[in-house]
Coordinates of C-alpha atoms in Angstrom, one line a residue:
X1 CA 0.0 0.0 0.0
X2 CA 1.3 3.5 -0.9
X3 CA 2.1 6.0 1.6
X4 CA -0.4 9.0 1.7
X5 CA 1.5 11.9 0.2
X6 CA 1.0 15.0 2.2
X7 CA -0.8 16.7 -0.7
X8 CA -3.8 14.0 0.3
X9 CA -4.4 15.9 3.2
X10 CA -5.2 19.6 4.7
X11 CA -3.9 22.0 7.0
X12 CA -6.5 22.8 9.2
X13 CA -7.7 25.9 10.3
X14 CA -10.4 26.2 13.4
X15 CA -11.9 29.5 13.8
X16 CA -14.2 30.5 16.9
X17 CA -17.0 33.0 15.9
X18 CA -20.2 33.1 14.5
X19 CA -20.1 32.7 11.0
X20 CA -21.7 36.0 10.3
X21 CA -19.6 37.6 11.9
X22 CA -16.5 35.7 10.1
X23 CA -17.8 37.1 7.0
X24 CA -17.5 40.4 8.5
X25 CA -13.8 40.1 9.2
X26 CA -11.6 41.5 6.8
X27 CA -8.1 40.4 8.8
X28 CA -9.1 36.6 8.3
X29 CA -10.1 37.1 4.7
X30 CA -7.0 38.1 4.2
X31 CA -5.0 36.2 6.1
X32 CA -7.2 33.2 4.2
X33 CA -6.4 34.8 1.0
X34 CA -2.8 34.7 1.6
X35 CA -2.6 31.5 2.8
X36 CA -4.0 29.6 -0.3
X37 CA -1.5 32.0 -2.3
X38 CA 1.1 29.8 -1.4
X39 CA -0.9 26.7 -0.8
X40 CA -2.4 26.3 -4.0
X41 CA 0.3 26.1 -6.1
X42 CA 1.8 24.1 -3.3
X43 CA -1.3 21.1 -4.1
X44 CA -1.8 21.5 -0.5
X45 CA -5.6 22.3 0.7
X46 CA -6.7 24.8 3.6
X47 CA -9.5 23.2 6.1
X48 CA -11.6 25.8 8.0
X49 CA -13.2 24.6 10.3
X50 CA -15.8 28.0 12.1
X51 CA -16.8 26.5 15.6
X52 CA -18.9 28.3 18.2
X53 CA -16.9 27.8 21.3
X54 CA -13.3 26.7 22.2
X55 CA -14.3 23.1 23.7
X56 CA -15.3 22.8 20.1
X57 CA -12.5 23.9 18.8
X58 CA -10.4 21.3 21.1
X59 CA -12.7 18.5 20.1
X60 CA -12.4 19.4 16.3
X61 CA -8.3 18.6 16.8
X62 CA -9.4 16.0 18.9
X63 CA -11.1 14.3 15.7
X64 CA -8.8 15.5 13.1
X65 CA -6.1 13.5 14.5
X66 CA -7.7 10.3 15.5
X67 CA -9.4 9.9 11.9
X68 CA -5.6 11.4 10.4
X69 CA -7.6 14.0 8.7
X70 CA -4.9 16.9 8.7
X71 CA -1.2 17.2 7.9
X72 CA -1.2 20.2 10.2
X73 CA -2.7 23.0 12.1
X74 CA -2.9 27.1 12.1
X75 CA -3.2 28.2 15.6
X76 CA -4.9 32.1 15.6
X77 CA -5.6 33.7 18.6
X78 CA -4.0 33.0 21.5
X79 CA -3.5 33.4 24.8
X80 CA -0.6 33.3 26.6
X81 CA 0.3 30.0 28.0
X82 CA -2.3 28.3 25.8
X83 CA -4.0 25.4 26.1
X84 CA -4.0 24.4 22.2
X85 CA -0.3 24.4 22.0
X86 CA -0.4 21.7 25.0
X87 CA -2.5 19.7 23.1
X88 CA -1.0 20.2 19.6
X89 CA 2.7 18.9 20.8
X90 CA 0.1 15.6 23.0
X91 CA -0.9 15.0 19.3
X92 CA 1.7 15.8 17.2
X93 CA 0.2 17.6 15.1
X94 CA 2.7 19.8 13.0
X95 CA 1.6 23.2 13.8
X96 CA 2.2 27.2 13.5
X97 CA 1.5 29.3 15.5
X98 CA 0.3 33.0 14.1
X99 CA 1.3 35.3 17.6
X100 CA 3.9 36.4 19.6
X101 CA 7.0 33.9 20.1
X102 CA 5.8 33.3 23.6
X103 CA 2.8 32.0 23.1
X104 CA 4.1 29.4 20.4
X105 CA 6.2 27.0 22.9
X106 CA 8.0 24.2 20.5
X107 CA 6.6 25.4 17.3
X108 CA 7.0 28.0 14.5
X109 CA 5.3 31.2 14.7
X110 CA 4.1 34.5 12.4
X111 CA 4.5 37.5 14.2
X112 CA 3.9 41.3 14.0
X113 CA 5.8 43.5 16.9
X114 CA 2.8 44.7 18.4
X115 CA 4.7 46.6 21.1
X116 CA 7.0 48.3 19.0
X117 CA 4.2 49.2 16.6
X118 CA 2.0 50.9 19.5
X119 CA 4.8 52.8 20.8
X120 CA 5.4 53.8 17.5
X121 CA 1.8 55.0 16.6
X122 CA 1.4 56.5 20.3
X123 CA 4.5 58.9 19.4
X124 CA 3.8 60.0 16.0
X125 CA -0.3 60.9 18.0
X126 CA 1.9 62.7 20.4
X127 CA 3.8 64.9 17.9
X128 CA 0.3 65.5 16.4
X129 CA -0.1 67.6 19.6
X130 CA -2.8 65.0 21.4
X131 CA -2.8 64.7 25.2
X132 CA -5.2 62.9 26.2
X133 CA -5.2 58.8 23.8
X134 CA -7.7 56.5 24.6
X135 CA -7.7 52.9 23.1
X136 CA -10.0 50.3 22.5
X137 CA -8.6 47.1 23.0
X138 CA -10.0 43.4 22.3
X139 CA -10.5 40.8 25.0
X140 CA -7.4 40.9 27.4
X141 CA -8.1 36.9 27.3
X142 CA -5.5 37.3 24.2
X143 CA -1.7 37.8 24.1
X144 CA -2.1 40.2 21.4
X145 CA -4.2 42.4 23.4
X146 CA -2.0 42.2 26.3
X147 CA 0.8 42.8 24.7
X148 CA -0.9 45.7 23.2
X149 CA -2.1 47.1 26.3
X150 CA 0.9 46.6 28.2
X151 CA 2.9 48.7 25.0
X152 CA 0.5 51.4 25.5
X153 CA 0.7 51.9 29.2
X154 CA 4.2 52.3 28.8
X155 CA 4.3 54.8 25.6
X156 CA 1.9 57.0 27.4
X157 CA 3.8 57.2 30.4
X158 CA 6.8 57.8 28.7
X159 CA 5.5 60.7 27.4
X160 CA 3.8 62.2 29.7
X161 CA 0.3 61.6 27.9
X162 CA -3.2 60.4 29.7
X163 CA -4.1 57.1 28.3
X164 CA -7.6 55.7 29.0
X165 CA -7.8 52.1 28.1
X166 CA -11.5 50.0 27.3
X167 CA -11.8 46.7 26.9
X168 CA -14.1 45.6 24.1
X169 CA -14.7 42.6 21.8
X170 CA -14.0 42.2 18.1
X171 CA -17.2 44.1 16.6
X172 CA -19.1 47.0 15.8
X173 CA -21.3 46.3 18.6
X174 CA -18.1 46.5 21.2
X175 CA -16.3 49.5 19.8
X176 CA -19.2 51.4 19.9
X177 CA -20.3 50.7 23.3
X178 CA -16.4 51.2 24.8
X179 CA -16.2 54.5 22.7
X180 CA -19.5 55.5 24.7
X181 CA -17.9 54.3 28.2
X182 CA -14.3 56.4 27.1
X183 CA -16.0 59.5 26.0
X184 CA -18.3 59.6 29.4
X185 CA -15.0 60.1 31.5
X186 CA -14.5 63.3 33.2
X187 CA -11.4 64.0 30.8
X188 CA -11.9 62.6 27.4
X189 CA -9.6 61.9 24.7
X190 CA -8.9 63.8 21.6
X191 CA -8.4 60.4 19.6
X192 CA -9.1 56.9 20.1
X193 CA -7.0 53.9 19.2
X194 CA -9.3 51.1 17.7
X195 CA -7.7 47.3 18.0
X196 CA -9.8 46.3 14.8
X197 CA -11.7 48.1 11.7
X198 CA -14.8 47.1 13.3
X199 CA -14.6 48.4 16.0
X200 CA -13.6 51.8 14.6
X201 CA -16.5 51.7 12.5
X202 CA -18.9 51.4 15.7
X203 CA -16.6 54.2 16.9
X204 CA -18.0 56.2 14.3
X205 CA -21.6 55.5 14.9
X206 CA -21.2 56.0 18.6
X207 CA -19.7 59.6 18.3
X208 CA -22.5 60.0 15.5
X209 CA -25.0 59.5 18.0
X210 CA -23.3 61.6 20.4
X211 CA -23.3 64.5 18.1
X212 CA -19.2 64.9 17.7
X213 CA -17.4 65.4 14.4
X214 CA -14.9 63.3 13.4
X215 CA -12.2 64.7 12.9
X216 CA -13.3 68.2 14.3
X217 CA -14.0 66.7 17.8
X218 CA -12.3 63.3 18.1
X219 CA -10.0 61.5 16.1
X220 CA -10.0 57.6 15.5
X221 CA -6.7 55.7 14.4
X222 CA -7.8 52.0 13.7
X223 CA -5.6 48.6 13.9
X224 CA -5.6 46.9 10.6
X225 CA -6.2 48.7 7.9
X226 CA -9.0 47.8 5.2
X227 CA -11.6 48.4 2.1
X228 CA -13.9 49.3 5.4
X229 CA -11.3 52.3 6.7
X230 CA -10.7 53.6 2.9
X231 CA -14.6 53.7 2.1
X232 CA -16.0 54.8 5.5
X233 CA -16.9 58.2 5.9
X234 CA -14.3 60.0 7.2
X235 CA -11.6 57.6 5.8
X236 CA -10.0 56.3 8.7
X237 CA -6.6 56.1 9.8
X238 CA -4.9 52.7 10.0
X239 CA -2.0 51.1 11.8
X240 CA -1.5 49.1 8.5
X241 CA 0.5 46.3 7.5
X242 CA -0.2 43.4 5.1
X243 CA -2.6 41.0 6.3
X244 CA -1.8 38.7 2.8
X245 CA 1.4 38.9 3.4
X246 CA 1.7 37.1 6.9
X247 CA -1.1 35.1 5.5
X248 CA 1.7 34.0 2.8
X249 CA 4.6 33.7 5.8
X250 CA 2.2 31.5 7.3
X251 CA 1.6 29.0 4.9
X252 CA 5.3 28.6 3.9
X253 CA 6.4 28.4 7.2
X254 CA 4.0 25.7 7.3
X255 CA 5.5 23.6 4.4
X256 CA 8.8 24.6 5.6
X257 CA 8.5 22.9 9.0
X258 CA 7.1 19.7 7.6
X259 CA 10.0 19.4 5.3
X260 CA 12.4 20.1 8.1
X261 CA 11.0 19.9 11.4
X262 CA 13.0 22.8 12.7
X263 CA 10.8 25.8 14.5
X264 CA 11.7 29.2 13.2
X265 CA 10.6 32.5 13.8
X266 CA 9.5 34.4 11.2
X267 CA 8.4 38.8 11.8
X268 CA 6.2 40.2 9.8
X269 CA 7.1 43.7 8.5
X270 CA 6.6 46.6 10.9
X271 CA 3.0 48.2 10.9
X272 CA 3.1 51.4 9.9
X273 CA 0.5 54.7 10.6
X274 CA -1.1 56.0 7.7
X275 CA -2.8 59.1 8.3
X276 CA -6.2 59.9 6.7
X277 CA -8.9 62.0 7.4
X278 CA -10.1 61.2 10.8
X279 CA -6.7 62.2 12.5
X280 CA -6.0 65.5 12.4
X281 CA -3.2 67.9 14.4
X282 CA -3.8 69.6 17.3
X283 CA -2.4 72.6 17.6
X284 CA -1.6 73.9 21.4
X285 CA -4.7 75.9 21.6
X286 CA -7.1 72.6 20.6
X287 CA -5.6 70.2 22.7
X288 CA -7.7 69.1 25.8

């Protein structure tokens, strides 16, 4: 009998959202996209799996390897000190892990210098003449958003800047709800870091409702750029860098470790601010 060759089978993928709201996300589209760039001509298939919850997630690896249905996994999303990776290496699954190095433990890993990239953001806001930065940041559940959080604590101190931090999840829904909570505190920001497109957009709506212009009264800067922050109304700023791209890094770090079997690291380019028209400068006499 012929050995299966690893073409035969997929690298899976398990997401955990609804799957409306999957085919709201623009970073996993892309991400997708990227992947089956290199895949396809590769001959090698993408699985994904959309789940509801993470016990499903667990049972869907669970069932993958007892029936030998993948060649692999893509780990999103994690948290630090992860369960998944535990159970990935109890498995031996090959895997990559698309986060920080620390949250990757024996495996490969895609990742973007989130801390670098908010101190980065948080100075350039600075020089724009803003005082007073608020951020909306996803579930604290994830190492991104720590990491995130913990880079933005330290820029604004080092400044000498108020930061004002809201925790919020991945949506419309939860950016406009936290941009309500920040903009009810006795000193409000002047612009407002968004950890998704999404959640900029409910931004928006919520200072919409509240009557403020955008950017007369408030600015919004959001984290991953998109068709949703070039087409919204005002265009909105982006920390930007290319989703396809590490989508692409990925998938050949992927093929890479199952030729090899050695773990690398692999950084994605630097995200990088581009301005549009909901940041504007503050000039001393504007700033709160």
């Amino acid at each position: 009998m012929d050995t299966p060759d690893h073409t035969e089978r997929p690298i899976g993928l398990v997401l955990v959202r609804a799957t409306q709201r999957l085919g709201a996300e623009p970073f996993y589209q892309e991400l997708i996209a990227g992947v089956e760039n290199v895949f396809g001509p590769a001959d090698v298939a993408l699985l994904l799996q959309v789940v509801a919850s993470a016990e499903e997630e667990l049972s869907t690896y669970r069932r993958w390897a007892a029936a030998g249905q993948v060649d692999g996994v893509l780990l999103v999303d994690l948290s630090r000190n992860d369960v998944r990776v535990d159970l990935m290496i109890e498995l031996g699954i090959p895997t990559v892990v698309v986060g920080a190095p620390e949250t990757a433990g024996p495996f490969p890993d895609v990742w973007t210098n989130d801390a670098a990239a908010v101190h980065i953001a948080v100075a350039e806001i600075v020089e724009l003449g803003h005082r007073v930065i608020g951020r909306v940041g996803g579930p604290q559940s994830l190492a991104h958003s720590q990491i995130r959080s913990e880079a933005f604590i330290e820029a604004t101190a080092s400044l000498d800047v108020v930061g004002i931090e809201v925790e919020a999840g991945y949506s419309e829904e939860g950016g406009s709800s936290a941009t309500r909570e920040i903009l009810d505190r006795p000193n409000p920001p002047t612009v407002i870091i968004y950890d998704d497109d999404l959640m900029a957009l409910g931004g928006l709506m919520a200072a919409e409702d509240a009557g403020l212009s955008v950017p007369g009264d408030l600015s919004m800067v959001a984290w991953d750029d998109s068709a949703l922050c070039q087409l919204s109304t005002p265009k909105l700023a982006a920390l930007s860098h290319d989703v396809q791209a590490i989508g692409e890094l990925t998938a050949q770090a992927m093929l890479t470790f199952r030729s090899d079997g050695i773990a690398r690291r692999y950084e994605a380019p630097m995200v990088n601010l581009v301005s549009r028209e909901s940041l504007r400068h503050l000039n001393a006499a504007s700033a709160r």
